[in-house]
DNA sequence: CGAATTAGTTTACTCACTAAACTAATTATG
DNA sequence: CATAATTAGTTTAGTGAGTAAACTAATTCG
């Protein structure tokens, strides 16, 4: 039960001041005071705390037409570093970055995709990264692991394409490195990254189209997980009564129509070949191969159904799409947007992911930063 | 921007104390102190304020095995009254009740269903109700109007079966009665009523099946409206690619399959009659008429698709169903629950609405109470 | 140089909380 | 029946995060 107390007030206001310095900095104490409606005295006290903790620094003054020059405050992004890991079926991607997502060190390793090997593999990767991290006040503040599957209470519940549902990533790594470890779904990390770096909109979602289809949901400015962590299992919403069978046990699931896996399989079927990769597809669509054009027509059609369903369920301010299709051919988004109409309400803004294939890893950095800054 | 202040602390804690007296009362100051983790001194001060405002009263002592007897506190539900109105295409239902939803006066009038007549009709109904309300400390604290359509910023945006989208209910009634007026979607009021009277679960939804299908969503203990008030337009989520046409302009919308309107139309088609009412249906299904049994099979099938979509989008703790079908034949719920399976996650509890056909009106009383108590 | 302007600090104050001592009321017990 | 034990609720003194307003500091302009 969260009750009111002096500490709560100070924590709330410190958090607001920190956020404003990150989002709108460099900024002066006076401007923060005006923006938040707190007195200059309060802001000065809070800023002094942040300076004492090396979280914020004064970086000179601004030129103003009259009056004393304001002292500009900047968040010390390099007061600490975070490690972000994307664990897919075939690879481990690992990013080290300061709390602003820069000074990156990004590596990718193939993985054996065996549950008993993943922890040793990860430990080795992380140790290699840690050895290269620059000195900083707080060092490594956290490790975040993005999982292509369902996560609840910091534990993997289910992974469709990898055998990691029994692996206790959080405790194994926490025990080894003694650093806080967060396990989170990849679509959630993606939208968190977009939210913190580019689109600070309190109600927005991000559709992540890969082998499956996930949905990261931001509600009231926070990631929404649902009661057991499987909110956003969007690939398994049903868009066709008695439709195509899905390994989840149901029929007509969205990802049997609109996922990369489904569409590339459809293209392979049309071309009567065994398999077509995303790279192959990009080459074909670039030369306007008719089958691949048809595949994109299907993608647009199915995505527009999925997006209408999101709008009529959640009515977000913004929908971001993260897929190789839209990353390579951004004007597909416009086609999707144009195909979404309703006589009963306004449409919703749809845009491509800005962080693209870095969104999961950068979202992981944000996750560690949020936890560190409380 | 909500910043921390002394007033915020007191407001938060007053709100928590009030809530605990409502939910767990009659309760003593000492018990509240233990539950909230605030000191007895703080609770005594807050309770004194509530006593001074006639919001709470002492109703004697409890028997305990040893020590001084605790003084029991009870919320004064009858310190004020609220008026709740359900405006459908054919009727105005109007309920006056004290802040606990009792001491009801419920009336229903037919309405002309004309936009220029609705405000005079409402004013007459409300005046008649007000004249019969018992004396109380605060009098009528608010009027809530439930709309079968989309509501945003206290204004009706769209109503499918009535011509009220241009009517400014809020300001017309506020100006006439000088009482705060809330306009809200009916499905939202329904789930709010269930949340406050029966199921205090922070993440839950209620499916309201009438002519259309609406979804009331509670997230983090609050009604979720989305960015423009059309979250929960669940009837217009698509469950069939290129499916049945819907007046909204799309194809395959859920309410073209699972709404009362759609299913009764299907039954009429089977029986080759012009129209079948819900009353007729109830009689037919009671005698196990095969066509009506088939209709319920369809209802179960379609609802189970819709519910799977809710689960995979929002993962609520509980799903309530409010429909004449399930109200009259409650074991339909069990059939629906049994038909929902998934290999990737646990099922979700599904139950019939407890407030049934009173849920909208009682939700309206809750709405006014919440606003009154801040 | 002094007036005007703006930034940031200091001071005196308020208010909601806490801890701990207090009073009050009740039961159990010798 | 006095007294110990127990629990409820109040009083008191103190803390800390906020406020308003007076202050100092730094800068531009005429």
Short mmCIF file of C-alpha atoms in Angstrom, two decimals, chain B residues 19-297:
data_model
loop_
_atom_site.label_atom_id
_atom_site.label_comp_id
_atom_site.label_asym_id
_atom_site.label_seq_id
_atom_site.Cartn_x
_atom_site.Cartn_y
_atom_site.Cartn_z
CA UNK B 19 -11.68 3.84 0.87
CA UNK B 20 -10.79 1.46 3.69
CA UNK B 21 -13.79 2.60 5.74
CA UNK B 22 -16.05 2.04 2.74
CA UNK B 23 -14.56 -1.32 1.76
CA UNK B 24 -13.84 -2.84 5.18
CA UNK B 25 -15.99 -0.81 7.54
CA UNK B 26 -17.21 -0.74 10.21
CA UNK B 27 -13.57 -0.54 11.26
CA UNK B 28 -11.64 1.11 14.10
CA UNK B 29 -8.94 3.76 13.90
CA UNK B 30 -6.44 1.23 15.26
CA UNK B 31 -7.22 -1.28 12.51
CA UNK B 32 -6.93 1.37 9.81
CA UNK B 33 -3.56 2.34 11.27
CA UNK B 34 -2.35 -1.26 11.07
CA UNK B 35 -3.68 -1.78 7.53
CA UNK B 36 -2.17 1.37 6.09
CA UNK B 37 1.03 1.46 8.15
CA UNK B 38 0.36 5.06 9.19
CA UNK B 39 0.55 5.99 12.87
CA UNK B 40 -2.52 6.11 15.05
CA UNK B 41 -2.00 9.86 15.46
CA UNK B 42 -2.23 10.41 11.71
CA UNK B 43 -5.29 8.22 11.35
CA UNK B 44 -7.01 9.99 14.24
CA UNK B 45 -6.37 13.37 12.62
CA UNK B 46 -7.69 12.23 9.24
CA UNK B 47 -10.72 10.55 10.79
CA UNK B 48 -11.50 13.72 12.74
CA UNK B 49 -11.62 15.61 9.44
CA UNK B 50 -13.97 13.02 7.98
CA UNK B 51 -16.18 13.21 11.09
CA UNK B 52 -16.26 17.01 10.86
CA UNK B 53 -17.41 16.72 7.25
CA UNK B 54 -20.16 14.21 8.19
CA UNK B 55 -18.63 11.71 5.75
CA UNK B 56 -17.97 9.18 8.49
CA UNK B 57 -19.69 8.39 11.79
CA UNK B 58 -18.91 6.43 14.94
CA UNK B 59 -21.40 3.59 15.36
CA UNK B 60 -20.51 2.15 18.76
CA UNK B 61 -17.80 -0.26 19.80
CA UNK B 62 -16.71 -3.77 18.94
CA UNK B 63 -16.36 -6.59 21.44
CA UNK B 64 -12.75 -7.66 21.85
CA UNK B 65 -11.25 -10.21 24.26
CA UNK B 66 -9.08 -7.69 26.08
CA UNK B 67 -8.25 -4.03 26.19
CA UNK B 68 -10.24 -0.91 25.47
CA UNK B 69 -13.04 -1.47 23.00
CA UNK B 70 -12.34 -0.06 19.53
CA UNK B 71 -14.77 2.56 18.23
CA UNK B 72 -16.19 1.48 14.91
CA UNK B 73 -16.30 3.91 12.00
CA UNK B 74 -18.77 3.67 9.17
CA UNK B 75 -19.02 5.67 5.98
CA UNK B 76 -22.14 7.87 5.90
CA UNK B 77 -23.52 6.66 2.61
CA UNK B 78 -26.58 8.84 3.07
CA UNK B 79 -24.60 12.07 3.47
CA UNK B 80 -25.49 12.66 -0.16
CA UNK B 81 -27.34 11.25 -3.15
CA UNK B 82 -26.43 10.73 -6.77
CA UNK B 83 -28.51 10.51 -9.91
CA UNK B 84 -27.62 8.01 -12.58
CA UNK B 85 -29.21 7.93 -16.01
CA UNK B 86 -29.04 5.34 -18.76
CA UNK B 87 -29.96 6.88 -22.10
CA UNK B 88 -30.75 4.17 -24.65
CA UNK B 89 -32.41 4.51 -28.05
CA UNK B 90 -35.87 3.74 -26.68
CA UNK B 91 -35.82 4.57 -22.97
CA UNK B 92 -34.45 6.79 -20.27
CA UNK B 93 -33.77 4.88 -17.06
CA UNK B 94 -33.09 7.03 -14.05
CA UNK B 95 -31.88 5.93 -10.65
CA UNK B 96 -31.48 8.01 -7.52
CA UNK B 97 -29.48 6.39 -4.74
CA UNK B 98 -27.35 7.32 -1.78
CA UNK B 99 -23.59 7.04 -2.18
CA UNK B 100 -23.68 3.32 -1.38
CA UNK B 101 -26.11 2.62 -4.21
CA UNK B 102 -29.12 1.98 -1.95
CA UNK B 103 -32.31 3.85 -1.01
CA UNK B 104 -33.03 3.60 -4.69
CA UNK B 105 -35.70 5.26 -6.69
CA UNK B 106 -35.72 3.76 -10.17
CA UNK B 107 -37.98 4.88 -13.01
CA UNK B 108 -38.02 4.27 -16.72
CA UNK B 109 -39.59 6.51 -19.34
CA UNK B 110 -39.91 5.98 -23.08
CA UNK B 111 -38.01 8.58 -25.08
CA UNK B 112 -38.82 10.18 -28.39
CA UNK B 113 -35.25 9.42 -29.52
CA UNK B 114 -34.97 12.90 -31.03
CA UNK B 115 -31.92 15.01 -30.34
CA UNK B 116 -33.91 18.22 -29.80
CA UNK B 117 -36.22 16.58 -27.25
CA UNK B 118 -33.76 14.66 -25.11
CA UNK B 119 -32.64 17.56 -22.89
CA UNK B 120 -36.20 18.67 -21.97
CA UNK B 121 -37.10 15.02 -21.37
CA UNK B 122 -34.11 14.57 -19.11
CA UNK B 123 -34.71 17.78 -17.20
CA UNK B 124 -38.28 16.73 -16.48
CA UNK B 125 -37.20 13.26 -15.30
CA UNK B 126 -34.45 14.63 -13.12
CA UNK B 127 -36.66 17.29 -11.55
CA UNK B 128 -39.24 14.66 -10.70
CA UNK B 129 -36.50 12.56 -9.05
CA UNK B 130 -34.95 15.46 -7.19
CA UNK B 131 -38.31 16.34 -5.62
CA UNK B 132 -38.38 12.91 -3.96
CA UNK B 133 -34.81 12.73 -2.66
CA UNK B 134 -34.54 12.61 1.16
CA UNK B 135 -32.84 15.46 3.02
CA UNK B 136 -29.09 14.96 3.42
CA UNK B 137 -25.96 16.88 4.33
CA UNK B 138 -24.67 17.29 0.79
CA UNK B 139 -27.86 16.82 -1.23
CA UNK B 140 -27.42 15.66 -4.82
CA UNK B 141 -23.69 15.42 -5.36
CA UNK B 142 -23.70 14.56 -9.05
CA UNK B 143 -25.47 13.34 -12.15
CA UNK B 144 -23.95 10.65 -14.37
CA UNK B 145 -25.26 9.84 -17.82
CA UNK B 146 -24.49 6.49 -19.45
CA UNK B 147 -24.30 6.66 -23.23
CA UNK B 148 -24.43 3.73 -25.66
CA UNK B 149 -21.74 5.19 -27.85
CA UNK B 150 -18.37 6.92 -27.80
CA UNK B 151 -17.68 9.63 -25.23
CA UNK B 152 -14.64 11.89 -25.04
CA UNK B 153 -13.94 14.82 -22.73
CA UNK B 154 -17.42 14.59 -21.22
CA UNK B 155 -18.99 14.97 -24.69
CA UNK B 156 -20.81 12.42 -26.82
CA UNK B 157 -18.78 11.73 -29.97
CA UNK B 158 -20.87 9.05 -31.65
CA UNK B 159 -24.04 7.05 -30.91
CA UNK B 160 -24.94 4.26 -33.35
CA UNK B 161 -28.62 3.83 -32.49
CA UNK B 162 -29.63 7.28 -31.30
CA UNK B 163 -29.18 10.84 -32.60
CA UNK B 164 -27.35 12.27 -29.60
CA UNK B 165 -23.87 12.91 -30.91
CA UNK B 166 -24.49 16.65 -31.16
CA UNK B 167 -26.22 17.01 -27.77
CA UNK B 168 -24.19 18.77 -25.09
CA UNK B 169 -25.64 16.82 -22.17
CA UNK B 170 -22.95 17.96 -19.74
CA UNK B 171 -23.29 21.71 -20.12
CA UNK B 172 -27.06 21.80 -20.66
CA UNK B 173 -27.70 19.88 -17.44
CA UNK B 174 -24.90 21.54 -15.51
CA UNK B 175 -26.33 24.95 -16.39
CA UNK B 176 -29.86 23.95 -15.45
CA UNK B 177 -29.20 22.12 -12.18
CA UNK B 178 -25.82 23.50 -11.16
CA UNK B 179 -24.70 20.01 -10.20
CA UNK B 180 -21.61 18.30 -11.63
CA UNK B 181 -22.54 16.15 -14.63
CA UNK B 182 -20.45 13.26 -15.98
CA UNK B 183 -21.03 11.71 -19.39
CA UNK B 184 -19.61 8.22 -19.73
CA UNK B 185 -19.86 5.19 -21.97
CA UNK B 186 -22.25 2.50 -20.70
CA UNK B 187 -19.72 -0.35 -20.76
CA UNK B 188 -17.33 1.77 -18.71
CA UNK B 189 -20.01 2.49 -16.12
CA UNK B 190 -20.90 -1.21 -15.98
CA UNK B 191 -17.40 -2.36 -15.18
CA UNK B 192 -16.89 0.53 -12.77
CA UNK B 193 -19.94 -0.62 -10.82
CA UNK B 194 -18.69 -4.20 -10.70
CA UNK B 195 -15.22 -3.00 -9.69
CA UNK B 196 -16.50 -0.87 -6.82
CA UNK B 197 -19.27 -3.11 -5.50
CA UNK B 198 -17.99 -6.63 -6.10
CA UNK B 199 -14.60 -7.20 -7.72
CA UNK B 200 -11.88 -4.78 -6.62
CA UNK B 201 -9.35 -6.17 -9.14
CA UNK B 202 -6.95 -3.69 -10.62
CA UNK B 203 -6.96 -5.17 -14.13
CA UNK B 204 -10.30 -6.41 -15.33
CA UNK B 205 -12.73 -5.92 -18.19
CA UNK B 206 -16.45 -6.22 -18.72
CA UNK B 207 -18.02 -7.19 -22.03
CA UNK B 208 -21.42 -5.57 -22.51
CA UNK B 209 -23.43 -7.38 -25.15
CA UNK B 210 -26.49 -5.48 -26.27
CA UNK B 211 -27.37 -4.27 -29.76
CA UNK B 212 -23.65 -3.64 -30.12
CA UNK B 213 -20.77 -4.90 -28.02
CA UNK B 214 -18.76 -2.66 -25.72
CA UNK B 215 -15.84 -3.32 -23.46
CA UNK B 216 -15.26 -1.52 -20.18
CA UNK B 217 -11.59 -1.64 -19.20
CA UNK B 218 -10.13 -1.17 -15.72
CA UNK B 219 -6.34 -0.79 -15.76
CA UNK B 220 -4.37 -0.14 -12.61
CA UNK B 221 -7.63 0.35 -10.75
CA UNK B 222 -8.88 3.09 -13.08
CA UNK B 223 -11.19 3.20 -16.06
CA UNK B 224 -9.11 3.24 -19.24
CA UNK B 225 -10.48 5.48 -21.99
CA UNK B 226 -7.59 5.57 -24.45
CA UNK B 227 -6.36 8.78 -25.98
CA UNK B 228 -9.71 9.86 -27.49
CA UNK B 229 -12.25 7.90 -25.50
CA UNK B 230 -12.77 5.03 -27.89
CA UNK B 231 -10.79 2.35 -26.14
CA UNK B 232 -13.12 -0.60 -25.68
CA UNK B 233 -14.91 -0.22 -29.04
CA UNK B 234 -14.68 -3.95 -28.94
CA UNK B 235 -17.67 -4.58 -31.19
CA UNK B 236 -15.64 -3.19 -34.07
CA UNK B 237 -12.60 -5.38 -33.69
CA UNK B 238 -12.36 -7.69 -36.66
CA UNK B 239 -12.64 -11.47 -36.24
CA UNK B 240 -13.11 -12.43 -39.89
CA UNK B 241 -11.03 -11.33 -42.86
CA UNK B 242 -13.40 -9.91 -45.50
CA UNK B 243 -16.25 -10.90 -43.17
CA UNK B 244 -19.76 -9.53 -42.78
CA UNK B 245 -20.11 -5.83 -43.60
CA UNK B 246 -20.59 -3.47 -40.66
CA UNK B 247 -22.11 0.03 -40.67
CA UNK B 248 -18.76 1.29 -39.37
CA UNK B 249 -17.43 0.78 -42.89
CA UNK B 250 -15.30 -2.29 -42.20
CA UNK B 251 -15.87 -6.00 -42.64
CA UNK B 252 -15.88 -8.82 -40.13
CA UNK B 253 -16.56 -6.75 -37.01
CA UNK B 254 -17.18 -8.78 -33.86
CA UNK B 255 -20.62 -7.32 -33.25
CA UNK B 256 -21.85 -8.54 -36.62
CA UNK B 257 -21.42 -12.03 -35.17
CA UNK B 258 -21.81 -12.02 -31.41
CA UNK B 259 -24.22 -9.18 -30.60
CA UNK B 260 -27.84 -9.79 -29.58
CA UNK B 261 -28.89 -7.95 -32.70
CA UNK B 262 -26.81 -10.23 -34.97
CA UNK B 263 -27.77 -13.47 -33.26
CA UNK B 264 -31.48 -12.71 -33.00
CA UNK B 265 -31.43 -11.69 -36.67
CA UNK B 266 -29.79 -15.02 -37.47
CA UNK B 267 -32.48 -16.85 -35.51
CA UNK B 268 -35.22 -14.89 -37.31
CA UNK B 269 -33.59 -15.87 -40.60
CA UNK B 270 -33.54 -19.54 -39.60
CA UNK B 271 -37.17 -19.40 -38.54
CA UNK B 272 -38.08 -17.30 -41.58
CA UNK B 273 -39.84 -14.67 -39.51
CA UNK B 274 -39.38 -10.93 -39.55
CA UNK B 275 -38.07 -10.37 -36.05
CA UNK B 276 -37.44 -12.28 -32.85
CA UNK B 277 -37.19 -10.45 -29.54
CA UNK B 278 -35.01 -11.42 -26.61
CA UNK B 279 -38.16 -12.41 -24.74
CA UNK B 280 -39.14 -14.76 -27.56
CA UNK B 281 -35.64 -16.17 -27.56
CA UNK B 282 -35.72 -16.87 -23.84
CA UNK B 283 -38.96 -18.81 -24.23
CA UNK B 284 -37.59 -20.80 -27.18
CA UNK B 285 -34.27 -21.66 -25.54
CA UNK B 286 -36.01 -22.65 -22.31
CA UNK B 287 -37.88 -25.36 -24.23
CA UNK B 288 -34.66 -26.35 -26.01
CA UNK B 289 -35.81 -25.25 -29.44
CA UNK B 290 -33.05 -26.55 -31.78
CA UNK B 291 -32.58 -23.29 -33.67
CA UNK B 292 -32.14 -21.34 -30.46
CA UNK B 293 -29.72 -23.98 -29.17
CA UNK B 294 -27.74 -23.47 -32.36
CA UNK B 295 -27.78 -19.71 -31.79
CA UNK B 296 -26.28 -20.19 -28.34
CA UNK B 297 -23.63 -22.47 -29.86
#
